[in-house]
GROMACS .gro file of C-alpha atoms in nm:
model
  333
    1UNK     CA    1  -3.911   1.652  -9.316
    2UNK     CA    2  -3.733   1.369  -9.144
    3UNK     CA    3  -3.886   1.211  -8.840
    4UNK     CA    4  -3.611   1.265  -8.586
    5UNK     CA    5  -3.637   1.044  -8.285
    6UNK     CA    6  -3.605   1.225  -7.955
    7UNK     CA    7  -3.339   1.076  -7.733
    8UNK     CA    8  -3.387   1.069  -7.354
    9UNK     CA    9  -3.169   1.294  -7.150
   10UNK     CA   10  -2.868   1.138  -6.985
   11UNK     CA   11  -2.958   1.045  -6.634
   12UNK     CA   12  -2.676   1.102  -6.385
   13UNK     CA   13  -2.867   1.069  -6.063
   14UNK     CA   14  -2.784   0.726  -5.922
   15UNK     CA   15  -2.897   0.650  -5.572
   16UNK     CA   16  -2.727   0.344  -5.423
   17UNK     CA   17  -2.872   0.169  -5.120
   18UNK     CA   18  -2.713   0.195  -4.777
   19UNK     CA   19  -2.590  -0.165  -4.775
   20UNK     CA   20  -2.391  -0.094  -5.094
   21UNK     CA   21  -2.228   0.208  -4.932
   22UNK     CA   22  -2.143   0.001  -4.625
   23UNK     CA   23  -1.992  -0.274  -4.842
   24UNK     CA   24  -1.780  -0.028  -5.041
   25UNK     CA   25  -1.665   0.148  -4.721
   26UNK     CA   26  -1.563  -0.185  -4.566
   27UNK     CA   27  -1.366  -0.284  -4.877
   28UNK     CA   28  -1.191   0.054  -4.879
   29UNK     CA   29  -1.084   0.003  -4.517
   30UNK     CA   30  -0.942  -0.339  -4.599
   31UNK     CA   31  -0.763  -0.210  -4.911
   32UNK     CA   32  -0.605   0.077  -4.716
   33UNK     CA   33  -0.543  -0.107  -4.395
   34UNK     CA   34  -0.229   0.087  -4.300
   35UNK     CA   35  -0.408   0.420  -4.334
   36UNK     CA   36  -0.706   0.286  -4.141
   37UNK     CA   37  -0.478   0.161  -3.863
   38UNK     CA   38  -0.317   0.506  -3.844
   39UNK     CA   39  -0.653   0.673  -3.791
   40UNK     CA   40  -0.767   0.402  -3.549
   41UNK     CA   41  -0.448   0.422  -3.342
   42UNK     CA   42  -0.503   0.794  -3.291
   43UNK     CA   43  -0.854   0.724  -3.165
   44UNK     CA   44  -0.728   0.441  -2.939
   45UNK     CA   45  -0.466   0.662  -2.774
   46UNK     CA   46  -0.704   0.954  -2.727
   47UNK     CA   47  -0.984   0.741  -2.583
   48UNK     CA   48  -0.750   0.538  -2.362
   49UNK     CA   49  -0.626   0.863  -2.211
   50UNK     CA   50  -0.977   1.005  -2.175
   51UNK     CA   51  -1.117   0.684  -2.024
   52UNK     CA   52  -0.827   0.641  -1.785
   53UNK     CA   53  -0.868   0.993  -1.648
   54UNK     CA   54  -1.248   0.969  -1.619
   55UNK     CA   55  -1.247   0.625  -1.452
   56UNK     CA   56  -0.963   0.718  -1.215
   57UNK     CA   57  -1.144   1.040  -1.126
   58UNK     CA   58  -1.467   0.851  -1.051
   59UNK     CA   59  -1.286   0.600  -0.829
   60UNK     CA   60  -1.088   0.866  -0.643
   61UNK     CA   61  -1.399   1.080  -0.589
   62UNK     CA   62  -1.587   0.779  -0.453
   63UNK     CA   63  -1.308   0.689  -0.209
   64UNK     CA   64  -1.261   1.052  -0.103
   65UNK     CA   65  -1.632   1.099  -0.036
   66UNK     CA   66  -1.646   0.776   0.164
   67UNK     CA   67  -1.339   0.867   0.370
   68UNK     CA   68  -1.482   1.210   0.449
   69UNK     CA   69  -1.817   1.063   0.557
   70UNK     CA   70  -1.677   0.767   0.749
   71UNK     CA   71  -1.433   0.984   0.945
   72UNK     CA   72  -1.723   1.135   1.139
   73UNK     CA   73  -1.733   0.994   1.495
   74UNK     CA   74  -2.108   0.933   1.476
   75UNK     CA   75  -2.105   0.748   1.143
   76UNK     CA   76  -2.382   0.491   1.174
   77UNK     CA   77  -2.222   0.214   0.964
   78UNK     CA   78  -1.939   0.180   1.217
   79UNK     CA   79  -2.172   0.153   1.517
   80UNK     CA   80  -2.177  -0.233   1.516
   81UNK     CA   81  -1.798  -0.241   1.482
   82UNK     CA   82  -1.753  -0.002   1.773
   83UNK     CA   83  -1.988  -0.214   1.983
   84UNK     CA   84  -1.791  -0.528   1.896
   85UNK     CA   85  -1.463  -0.354   1.978
   86UNK     CA   86  -1.598  -0.244   2.316
   87UNK     CA   87  -1.704  -0.603   2.385
   88UNK     CA   88  -1.379  -0.766   2.274
   89UNK     CA   89  -1.135  -0.540   2.458
   90UNK     CA   90  -1.244  -0.629   2.815
   91UNK     CA   91  -1.293  -0.994   2.720
   92UNK     CA   92  -0.936  -1.010   2.593
   93UNK     CA   93  -0.806  -0.839   2.904
   94UNK     CA   94  -0.981  -1.097   3.120
   95UNK     CA   95  -0.845  -1.387   2.912
   96UNK     CA   96  -0.495  -1.246   2.920
   97UNK     CA   97  -0.507  -1.209   3.296
   98UNK     CA   98  -0.621  -1.570   3.333
   99UNK     CA   99  -0.351  -1.701   3.097
  100UNK     CA  100  -0.079  -1.507   3.282
  101UNK     CA  101  -0.198  -1.642   3.616
  102UNK     CA  102  -0.199  -2.002   3.493
  103UNK     CA  103   0.139  -1.952   3.326
  104UNK     CA  104   0.298  -1.831   3.653
  105UNK     CA  105   0.163  -2.138   3.828
  106UNK     CA  106   0.284  -2.371   3.552
  107UNK     CA  107   0.634  -2.218   3.557
  108UNK     CA  108   0.695  -2.278   3.928
  109UNK     CA  109   0.979  -2.522   3.994
  110UNK     CA  110   1.039  -2.768   3.859
  111UNK     CA  111   1.013  -2.586   3.528
  112UNK     CA  112   0.925  -2.792   3.219
  113UNK     CA  113   1.212  -2.860   2.981
  114UNK     CA  114   1.018  -2.894   2.658
  115UNK     CA  115   0.807  -2.633   2.485
  116UNK     CA  116   0.477  -2.688   2.308
  117UNK     CA  117   0.487  -2.745   1.930
  118UNK     CA  118   0.306  -2.422   1.846
  119UNK     CA  119   0.322  -2.481   1.469
  120UNK     CA  120   0.100  -2.787   1.496
  121UNK     CA  121  -0.127  -2.644   1.764
  122UNK     CA  122  -0.177  -2.285   1.641
  123UNK     CA  123  -0.054  -2.285   1.281
  124UNK     CA  124   0.247  -2.062   1.360
  125UNK     CA  125   0.525  -2.058   1.615
  126UNK     CA  126   0.496  -1.820   1.908
  127UNK     CA  127   0.748  -1.557   1.779
  128UNK     CA  128   0.550  -1.538   1.454
  129UNK     CA  129   0.226  -1.502   1.647
  130UNK     CA  130   0.382  -1.228   1.857
  131UNK     CA  131   0.484  -1.047   1.541
  132UNK     CA  132   0.132  -1.085   1.401
  133UNK     CA  133  -0.066  -0.984   1.709
  134UNK     CA  134   0.184  -0.744   1.861
  135UNK     CA  135   0.188  -0.877   2.217
  136UNK     CA  136   0.135  -1.212   2.387
  137UNK     CA  137   0.023  -1.294   2.743
  138UNK     CA  138   0.386  -1.334   2.843
  139UNK     CA  139   0.715  -1.391   2.664
  140UNK     CA  140   0.724  -1.643   2.382
  141UNK     CA  141   0.967  -1.872   2.573
  142UNK     CA  142   0.775  -1.872   2.901
  143UNK     CA  143   0.442  -1.912   2.726
  144UNK     CA  144   0.573  -2.208   2.528
  145UNK     CA  145   0.687  -2.383   2.845
  146UNK     CA  146   0.362  -2.305   3.029
  147UNK     CA  147   0.147  -2.434   2.743
  148UNK     CA  148   0.348  -2.757   2.738
  149UNK     CA  149   0.310  -2.816   3.113
  150UNK     CA  150  -0.053  -2.708   3.165
  151UNK     CA  151  -0.287  -2.829   2.888
  152UNK     CA  152  -0.575  -2.621   3.028
  153UNK     CA  153  -0.401  -2.304   2.905
  154UNK     CA  154  -0.417  -2.419   2.539
  155UNK     CA  155  -0.792  -2.364   2.482
  156UNK     CA  156  -0.770  -2.031   2.664
  157UNK     CA  157  -0.483  -1.922   2.442
  158UNK     CA  158  -0.670  -2.034   2.129
  159UNK     CA  159  -0.973  -1.828   2.230
  160UNK     CA  160  -0.747  -1.531   2.307
  161UNK     CA  161  -0.577  -1.570   1.970
  162UNK     CA  162  -0.905  -1.579   1.774
  163UNK     CA  163  -1.046  -1.278   1.956
  164UNK     CA  164  -0.720  -1.085   1.917
  165UNK     CA  165  -0.726  -1.138   1.543
  166UNK     CA  166  -1.089  -1.032   1.525
  167UNK     CA  167  -1.014  -0.721   1.731
  168UNK     CA  168  -0.736  -0.630   1.491
  169UNK     CA  169  -0.978  -0.662   1.198
  170UNK     CA  170  -1.238  -0.447   1.374
  171UNK     CA  171  -0.985  -0.177   1.458
  172UNK     CA  172  -0.853  -0.180   1.101
  173UNK     CA  173  -1.206  -0.132   0.963
  174UNK     CA  174  -1.280   0.151   1.203
  175UNK     CA  175  -0.952   0.328   1.118
  176UNK     CA  176  -0.988   0.260   0.742
  177UNK     CA  177  -1.106   0.615   0.656
  178UNK     CA  178  -0.801   0.770   0.822
  179UNK     CA  179  -0.572   0.518   0.651
  180UNK     CA  180  -0.729   0.597   0.314
  181UNK     CA  181  -0.690   0.970   0.367
  182UNK     CA  182  -0.322   0.920   0.447
  183UNK     CA  183  -0.276   0.716   0.129
  184UNK     CA  184  -0.447   0.983  -0.077
  185UNK     CA  185  -0.230   1.256   0.072
  186UNK     CA  186   0.081   1.049   0.004
  187UNK     CA  187  -0.031   1.007  -0.359
  188UNK     CA  188  -0.081   1.382  -0.400
  189UNK     CA  189  -0.461   1.362  -0.428
  190UNK     CA  190  -0.625   1.695  -0.328
  191UNK     CA  191  -0.846   1.672  -0.021
  192UNK     CA  192  -0.947   2.033   0.052
  193UNK     CA  193  -1.235   2.193  -0.144
  194UNK     CA  194  -1.008   2.455  -0.301
  195UNK     CA  195  -0.751   2.198  -0.414
  196UNK     CA  196  -1.027   1.974  -0.551
  197UNK     CA  197  -1.172   2.261  -0.756
  198UNK     CA  198  -0.830   2.354  -0.897
  199UNK     CA  199  -0.756   1.992  -0.982
  200UNK     CA  200  -1.083   1.958  -1.173
  201UNK     CA  201  -1.004   2.269  -1.378
  202UNK     CA  202  -0.660   2.134  -1.465
  203UNK     CA  203  -0.808   1.796  -1.558
  204UNK     CA  204  -1.062   1.956  -1.791
  205UNK     CA  205  -0.794   2.159  -1.966
  206UNK     CA  206  -0.579   1.849  -2.003
  207UNK     CA  207  -0.868   1.649  -2.147
  208UNK     CA  208  -0.962   1.929  -2.383
  209UNK     CA  209  -0.607   1.955  -2.512
  210UNK     CA  210  -0.583   1.578  -2.562
  211UNK     CA  211  -0.912   1.568  -2.753
  212UNK     CA  212  -0.806   1.863  -2.968
  213UNK     CA  213  -0.480   1.691  -3.060
  214UNK     CA  214  -0.668   1.371  -3.139
  215UNK     CA  215  -0.921   1.560  -3.352
  216UNK     CA  216  -0.647   1.732  -3.552
  217UNK     CA  217  -0.470   1.399  -3.604
  218UNK     CA  218  -0.788   1.230  -3.725
  219UNK     CA  219  -0.868   1.524  -3.953
  220UNK     CA  220  -0.519   1.516  -4.103
  221UNK     CA  221  -0.534   1.140  -4.160
  222UNK     CA  222  -0.874   1.165  -4.329
  223UNK     CA  223  -0.753   1.450  -4.552
  224UNK     CA  224  -0.456   1.239  -4.659
  225UNK     CA  225  -0.696   0.954  -4.731
  226UNK     CA  226  -0.898   1.183  -4.960
  227UNK     CA  227  -0.582   1.298  -5.139
  228UNK     CA  228  -0.479   0.938  -5.207
  229UNK     CA  229  -0.820   0.862  -5.358
  230UNK     CA  230  -0.868   1.149  -5.602
  231UNK     CA  231  -0.885   0.919  -5.905
  232UNK     CA  232  -1.119   0.678  -5.731
  233UNK     CA  233  -1.351   0.964  -5.635
  234UNK     CA  234  -1.340   1.104  -5.987
  235UNK     CA  235  -1.422   0.762  -6.134
  236UNK     CA  236  -1.721   0.720  -5.902
  237UNK     CA  237  -1.851   1.065  -5.993
  238UNK     CA  238  -1.805   0.996  -6.364
  239UNK     CA  239  -2.014   0.682  -6.316
  240UNK     CA  240  -2.286   0.894  -6.165
  241UNK     CA  241  -2.226   0.878  -5.792
  242UNK     CA  242  -2.402   1.157  -5.606
  243UNK     CA  243  -2.220   1.400  -5.383
  244UNK     CA  244  -2.427   1.269  -5.092
  245UNK     CA  245  -2.306   0.917  -5.166
  246UNK     CA  246  -1.941   1.028  -5.151
  247UNK     CA  247  -2.003   1.199  -4.817
  248UNK     CA  248  -2.191   0.896  -4.691
  249UNK     CA  249  -1.903   0.669  -4.794
  250UNK     CA  250  -1.641   0.862  -4.598
  251UNK     CA  251  -1.863   0.901  -4.293
  252UNK     CA  252  -1.935   0.528  -4.282
  253UNK     CA  253  -1.563   0.451  -4.303
  254UNK     CA  254  -1.493   0.691  -4.016
  255UNK     CA  255  -1.781   0.540  -3.818
  256UNK     CA  256  -1.628   0.191  -3.850
  257UNK     CA  257  -1.288   0.316  -3.743
  258UNK     CA  258  -1.437   0.524  -3.463
  259UNK     CA  259  -1.631   0.236  -3.311
  260UNK     CA  260  -1.337  -0.005  -3.321
  261UNK     CA  261  -1.083   0.250  -3.197
  262UNK     CA  262  -1.313   0.377  -2.924
  263UNK     CA  263  -1.388   0.029  -2.788
  264UNK     CA  264  -1.020  -0.067  -2.783
  265UNK     CA  265  -0.929   0.266  -2.622
  266UNK     CA  266  -1.198   0.225  -2.355
  267UNK     CA  267  -1.076  -0.124  -2.265
  268UNK     CA  268  -0.715  -0.005  -2.241
  269UNK     CA  269  -0.816   0.301  -2.041
  270UNK     CA  270  -1.016   0.095  -1.790
  271UNK     CA  271  -0.729  -0.151  -1.745
  272UNK     CA  272  -0.476   0.128  -1.696
  273UNK     CA  273  -0.692   0.316  -1.446
  274UNK     CA  274  -0.773   0.000  -1.248
  275UNK     CA  275  -0.406  -0.102  -1.237
  276UNK     CA  276  -0.299   0.246  -1.124
  277UNK     CA  277  -0.570   0.281  -0.859
  278UNK     CA  278  -0.517  -0.070  -0.722
  279UNK     CA  279  -0.144  -0.007  -0.699
  280UNK     CA  280  -0.196   0.315  -0.503
  281UNK     CA  281  -0.493   0.224  -0.284
  282UNK     CA  282  -0.510  -0.156  -0.274
  283UNK     CA  283  -0.830  -0.302  -0.133
  284UNK     CA  284  -0.994   0.041  -0.094
  285UNK     CA  285  -1.029   0.060  -0.473
  286UNK     CA  286  -1.241  -0.259  -0.483
  287UNK     CA  287  -1.440  -0.187  -0.168
  288UNK     CA  288  -1.558   0.150  -0.297
  289UNK     CA  289  -1.580   0.086  -0.670
  290UNK     CA  290  -1.842   0.328  -0.813
  291UNK     CA  291  -2.000   0.103  -1.074
  292UNK     CA  292  -2.269   0.353  -1.169
  293UNK     CA  293  -2.029   0.644  -1.213
  294UNK     CA  294  -1.783   0.432  -1.411
  295UNK     CA  295  -2.061   0.304  -1.640
  296UNK     CA  296  -2.172   0.661  -1.707
  297UNK     CA  297  -1.811   0.768  -1.775
  298UNK     CA  298  -1.763   0.480  -2.021
  299UNK     CA  299  -2.084   0.569  -2.203
  300UNK     CA  300  -1.970   0.929  -2.235
  301UNK     CA  301  -1.631   0.815  -2.364
  302UNK     CA  302  -1.799   0.593  -2.622
  303UNK     CA  303  -2.018   0.876  -2.751
  304UNK     CA  304  -1.727   1.122  -2.751
  305UNK     CA  305  -1.495   0.882  -2.934
  306UNK     CA  306  -1.737   0.797  -3.213
  307UNK     CA  307  -1.853   1.158  -3.247
  308UNK     CA  308  -1.494   1.281  -3.258
  309UNK     CA  309  -1.406   1.044  -3.540
  310UNK     CA  310  -1.715   1.121  -3.745
  311UNK     CA  311  -1.668   1.496  -3.690
  312UNK     CA  312  -1.308   1.465  -3.806
  313UNK     CA  313  -1.428   1.311  -4.134
  314UNK     CA  314  -1.694   1.573  -4.215
  315UNK     CA  315  -1.464   1.826  -4.382
  316UNK     CA  316  -1.260   1.569  -4.580
  317UNK     CA  317  -1.586   1.407  -4.697
  318UNK     CA  318  -1.729   1.744  -4.801
  319UNK     CA  319  -1.405   1.830  -4.985
  320UNK     CA  320  -1.417   1.498  -5.168
  321UNK     CA  321  -1.783   1.541  -5.264
  322UNK     CA  322  -1.740   1.891  -5.411
  323UNK     CA  323  -1.457   1.789  -5.647
  324UNK     CA  324  -1.531   1.803  -6.016
  325UNK     CA  325  -1.476   1.466  -6.188
  326UNK     CA  326  -1.238   1.607  -6.449
  327UNK     CA  327  -1.023   1.770  -6.181
  328UNK     CA  328  -1.005   1.447  -5.985
  329UNK     CA  329  -0.909   1.244  -6.292
  330UNK     CA  330  -0.631   1.486  -6.384
  331UNK     CA  331  -0.470   1.470  -6.044
  332UNK     CA  332  -0.150   1.269  -6.039
  333UNK     CA  333  -0.137   1.092  -5.698
   0.00000   0.00000   0.00000
């Protein structure tokens, strides 16, 4: 009886560490850069669109809420401005009356022949100041002659000019909510509760459709990636790679692409939304920038973008893992 040596069973179970899977996934992305860029571009477009809508919505909601609150006649934040307006208006009327009286005296015969050099004295000529302020304490020609003849009118006019400019600023701040509401109506932004509710429903449907299209595009690109790599997958399985390792490999690749594409898409979306809102609303967009709401919207977009990419790779990864090695090796790709 021969002493037959027992041979150990062939061990197929090979468990590779995570860093090896990450290294292989990174090399696969670099080797198939065009395919990776195709998947990433789909993510960039989808997330830029999603981010732009979310950020624009947050900014518009913030401005609309502020305009609705500030339009109330008893809004407390405008109380100091109203008090300053009530103080400036009679003071300006008194100064204007005094300037007109001095100007009439200065223009009595003989009238002066030369006018004051308003550019040097006030920074602008009198017609330009009239265009800026709206009205002057007299006509530009008469006021120029009076200022040249009576030097005591100059400090009065300077004080009147400073207070007039300040009054314009105060009035503009008090009327800012009405101005913003007019801009929003001109841009087609809904202002009534019913229109706002309908607009939100339409926005959600639009976002859902965009995300669905992006998901289908990512899924299709990942399936094509699996088809191109049948022989590679079969070789890895013949060498003992576990099904879980194949799944892990594809998910890591999609995670890399998802993070990069999502970040680029978020940056583009923020830039587009800021450019659009600033173009339509100007300084109101900066004055009422909802930093907290925008930060939350960007965080949601980041989670959605990465999750969308990884979810789009689940089925292709599962299909790749369940392939038999012999079938993969026979495939002519």
